[in-house]
PDB file of C-alpha atoms in Angstrom:
ATOM      1  CA  ALA A   1      -0.280 -23.147 -17.625  1.00 49.00           C
ATOM      2  CA  LYS A   2       1.786 -20.183 -18.756  1.00 49.00           C
ATOM      3  CA  ARG A   3       5.347 -19.990 -17.519  1.00 48.00           C
ATOM      4  CA  ASP A   4       7.084 -16.723 -16.689  1.00 48.00           C
ATOM      5  CA  THR A   5      10.396 -17.987 -17.996  1.00 46.00           C
ATOM      6  CA  PHE A   6      11.641 -19.473 -21.228  1.00 50.00           C
ATOM      7  CA  HIS A   7      14.624 -21.755 -21.575  1.00 53.00           C
ATOM      8  CA  GLN A   8      16.814 -18.683 -22.099  1.00 55.00           C
ATOM      9  CA  GLY A   9      15.482 -17.008 -18.958  1.00 66.00           C
ATOM     10  CA  ASP A  10      12.749 -14.447 -18.381  1.00 84.00           C
ATOM     11  CA  THR A  11      11.453 -13.908 -21.913  1.00 88.00           C
ATOM     12  CA  LYS A  12       9.063 -11.114 -20.967  1.00 91.00           C
ATOM     13  CA  ALA A  13      11.726  -9.004 -19.234  1.00 92.00           C
ATOM     14  CA  ALA A  14      14.230  -9.745 -21.994  1.00 93.00           C
ATOM     15  CA  ALA A  15      11.697  -8.704 -24.642  1.00 94.00           C
ATOM     16  CA  VAL A  16      10.936  -5.422 -22.884  1.00 94.00           C
ATOM     17  CA  ALA A  17      14.667  -4.678 -22.513  1.00 95.00           C
ATOM     18  CA  ALA A  18      15.259  -5.515 -26.189  1.00 95.00           C
ATOM     19  CA  ALA A  19      12.325  -3.320 -27.194  1.00 95.00           C
ATOM     20  CA  PHE A  20      13.848  -0.411 -25.250  1.00 94.00           C
ATOM     21  CA  ALA A  21      17.187  -0.922 -26.994  1.00 94.00           C
ATOM     22  CA  LEU A  22      15.568  -1.044 -30.444  1.00 94.00           C
ATOM     23  CA  LEU A  23      13.409   1.954 -29.648  1.00 93.00           C
ATOM     24  CA  ALA A  24      16.367   4.018 -28.427  1.00 92.00           C
ATOM     25  CA  ALA A  25      18.494   3.108 -31.432  1.00 92.00           C
ATOM     26  CA  ASP A  26      16.029   3.323 -34.297  1.00 90.00           C
ATOM     27  CA  GLY A  27      12.647   4.629 -33.138  1.00 89.00           C
ATOM     28  CA  ARG A  28       9.260   3.037 -32.814  1.00 85.00           C
ATOM     29  CA  ASP A  29       8.987   1.901 -36.435  1.00 86.00           C
ATOM     30  CA  ALA A  30      12.027  -0.380 -36.054  1.00 85.00           C
ATOM     31  CA  PHE A  31      10.530  -2.010 -32.980  1.00 86.00           C
ATOM     32  CA  THR A  32       8.783  -5.161 -34.267  1.00 92.00           C
ATOM     33  CA  LEU A  33       8.109  -8.549 -32.700  1.00 93.00           C
ATOM     34  CA  ARG A  34      10.537 -10.166 -35.126  1.00 93.00           C
ATOM     35  CA  ALA A  35      13.282  -7.656 -34.301  1.00 95.00           C
ATOM     36  CA  VAL A  36      12.720  -8.088 -30.562  1.00 95.00           C
ATOM     37  CA  ALA A  37      12.720 -11.883 -30.899  1.00 94.00           C
ATOM     38  CA  ALA A  38      15.913 -11.845 -32.970  1.00 93.00           C
ATOM     39  CA  ARG A  39      17.595  -9.615 -30.402  1.00 93.00           C
ATOM     40  CA  ILE A  40      16.860 -12.032 -27.542  1.00 93.00           C
ATOM     41  CA  GLY A  41      17.431 -15.182 -29.579  1.00 91.00           C
ATOM     42  CA  VAL A  42      13.955 -16.679 -29.684  1.00 91.00           C
ATOM     43  CA  ASN A  43      11.484 -17.381 -32.449  1.00 89.00           C
ATOM     44  CA  HIS A  44       9.028 -14.520 -32.876  1.00 87.00           C
ATOM     45  CA  ARG A  45       6.145 -16.911 -32.220  1.00 89.00           C
ATOM     46  CA  ALA A  46       7.533 -17.471 -28.704  1.00 87.00           C
ATOM     47  CA  LEU A  47       6.766 -13.836 -27.893  1.00 90.00           C
ATOM     48  CA  TYR A  48       3.058 -14.465 -28.437  1.00 89.00           C
ATOM     49  CA  ARG A  49       3.120 -16.531 -25.220  1.00 88.00           C
ATOM     50  CA  ARG A  50       3.901 -13.300 -23.343  1.00 89.00           C
ATOM     51  CA  PHE A  51       2.308 -10.636 -25.543  1.00 91.00           C
ATOM     52  CA  ALA A  52      -0.900 -11.064 -27.545  1.00 91.00           C
ATOM     53  CA  SER A  53       0.357  -8.572 -30.134  1.00 91.00           C
ATOM     54  CA  LEU A  54       3.003  -5.978 -30.879  1.00 91.00           C
ATOM     55  CA  ASP A  55       0.643  -3.346 -29.483  1.00 90.00           C
ATOM     56  CA  VAL A  56       0.540  -5.142 -26.120  1.00 91.00           C
ATOM     57  CA  LEU A  57       4.353  -5.117 -26.008  1.00 93.00           C
ATOM     58  CA  LYS A  58       4.352  -1.423 -26.938  1.00 92.00           C
ATOM     59  CA  VAL A  59       1.921  -0.691 -24.099  1.00 91.00           C
ATOM     60  CA  GLU A  60       4.201  -2.579 -21.694  1.00 93.00           C
ATOM     61  CA  VAL A  61       7.194  -0.500 -22.823  1.00 94.00           C
ATOM     62  CA  ALA A  62       5.146   2.696 -22.668  1.00 93.00           C
ATOM     63  CA  ALA A  63       4.047   1.852 -19.115  1.00 92.00           C
ATOM     64  CA  VAL A  64       7.679   1.567 -18.048  1.00 93.00           C
ATOM     65  CA  GLY A  65       8.364   4.872 -19.800  1.00 94.00           C
ATOM     66  CA  VAL A  66       5.483   6.582 -18.014  1.00 93.00           C
ATOM     67  CA  ASP A  67       6.854   5.239 -14.746  1.00 95.00           C
ATOM     68  CA  ARG A  68      10.242   6.802 -15.577  1.00 92.00           C
ATOM     69  CA  LEU A  69       8.577  10.112 -16.337  1.00 93.00           C
ATOM     70  CA  ALA A  70       6.537   9.946 -13.124  1.00 93.00           C
ATOM     71  CA  THR A  71       9.715   9.258 -11.151  1.00 93.00           C
ATOM     72  CA  ALA A  72      11.358  12.334 -12.688  1.00 89.00           C
ATOM     73  CA  LEU A  73       8.321  14.445 -11.806  1.00 90.00           C
ATOM     74  CA  GLU A  74       8.231  13.098  -8.255  1.00 90.00           C
ATOM     75  CA  LYS A  75      11.848  14.163  -7.753  1.00 89.00           C
ATOM     76  CA  LEU A  76      10.959  17.818  -8.274  1.00 89.00           C
ATOM     77  CA  PRO A  77      11.501  19.566  -4.917  1.00 85.00           C
ATOM     78  CA  ALA A  78       8.591  22.005  -5.043  1.00 77.00           C
ATOM     79  CA  PRO A  79       6.993  21.550  -8.430  1.00 73.00           C
ATOM     80  CA  ASP A  80       5.317  24.452 -10.058  1.00 86.00           C
ATOM     81  CA  SER A  81       3.964  24.497 -13.576  1.00 88.00           C
ATOM     82  CA  ARG A  82       7.258  25.724 -15.071  1.00 90.00           C
ATOM     83  CA  GLU A  83       9.274  22.985 -13.387  1.00 89.00           C
ATOM     84  CA  ILE A  84       6.795  20.356 -14.541  1.00 90.00           C
ATOM     85  CA  VAL A  85       7.023  21.620 -18.122  1.00 92.00           C
ATOM     86  CA  ARG A  86      10.835  21.599 -17.909  1.00 91.00           C
ATOM     87  CA  ALA A  87      10.807  18.017 -16.574  1.00 91.00           C
ATOM     88  CA  TYR A  88       8.549  16.881 -19.430  1.00 91.00           C
ATOM     89  CA  ALA A  89      10.769  18.657 -21.946  1.00 95.00           C
ATOM     90  CA  ARG A  90      13.932  17.125 -20.436  1.00 94.00           C
ATOM     91  CA  PHE A  91      12.365  13.679 -20.658  1.00 95.00           C
ATOM     92  CA  ALA A  92      11.282  14.286 -24.259  1.00 94.00           C
ATOM     93  CA  PHE A  93      14.752  15.481 -25.292  1.00 96.00           C
ATOM     94  CA  ASP A  94      16.588  12.756 -23.341  1.00 94.00           C
ATOM     95  CA  GLU A  95      14.410   9.907 -24.630  1.00 93.00           C
ATOM     96  CA  PRO A  96      12.701  11.174 -27.790  1.00 94.00           C
ATOM     97  CA  HIS A  97      11.720   7.777 -29.178  1.00 94.00           C
ATOM     98  CA  LEU A  98      10.242   6.630 -25.866  1.00 94.00           C
ATOM     99  CA  TYR A  99       8.366   9.916 -25.520  1.00 93.00           C
ATOM    100  CA  ASP A 100       7.083   9.456 -29.075  1.00 92.00           C
ATOM    101  CA  LEU A 101       5.917   5.916 -28.312  1.00 92.00           C
ATOM    102  CA  ILE A 102       4.173   6.896 -25.075  1.00 91.00           C
ATOM    103  CA  PHE A 103       2.202   9.713 -26.634  1.00 88.00           C
ATOM    104  CA  SER A 104       1.440   7.949 -29.915  1.00 88.00           C
ATOM    105  CA  LEU A 105      -0.428   4.962 -28.475  1.00 81.00           C
ATOM    106  CA  PRO A 106      -4.217   4.937 -28.279  1.00 76.00           C
ATOM    107  CA  LEU A 107      -4.028   3.937 -24.595  1.00 62.00           C
ATOM    108  CA  ARG A 108      -7.762   4.172 -23.941  1.00 62.00           C
ATOM    109  CA  LYS A 109      -8.091   1.144 -26.163  1.00 65.00           C
ATOM    110  CA  TYR A 110      -6.157  -0.916 -23.584  1.00 58.00           C
ATOM    111  CA  TYR A 111      -7.698   0.326 -20.320  1.00 56.00           C
TER     112      TYR A 111
END
């Protein structure tokens, strides 16, 4: 049976957090399973217990990013099309690498 934790703690949550840090610092090309594993102190093969591939981890990170964007949009008092565009633009400028990742994935492939 799969465990949700690894001996260092919650490997899945730690991997997602490490992926966000790598993404923010260096962009989506620097975000690899080996780099994520090194950042959390596990062997890269350990990540395959939580994520079938790098793409699955990227989709997980993108899902969190979409949730952040949705939260920003939901906070708009009386959204009109201009406010929605401004919120998207703010998100894109505040988190350019995350925005890039979200809109670069072929998400239909995963759903």
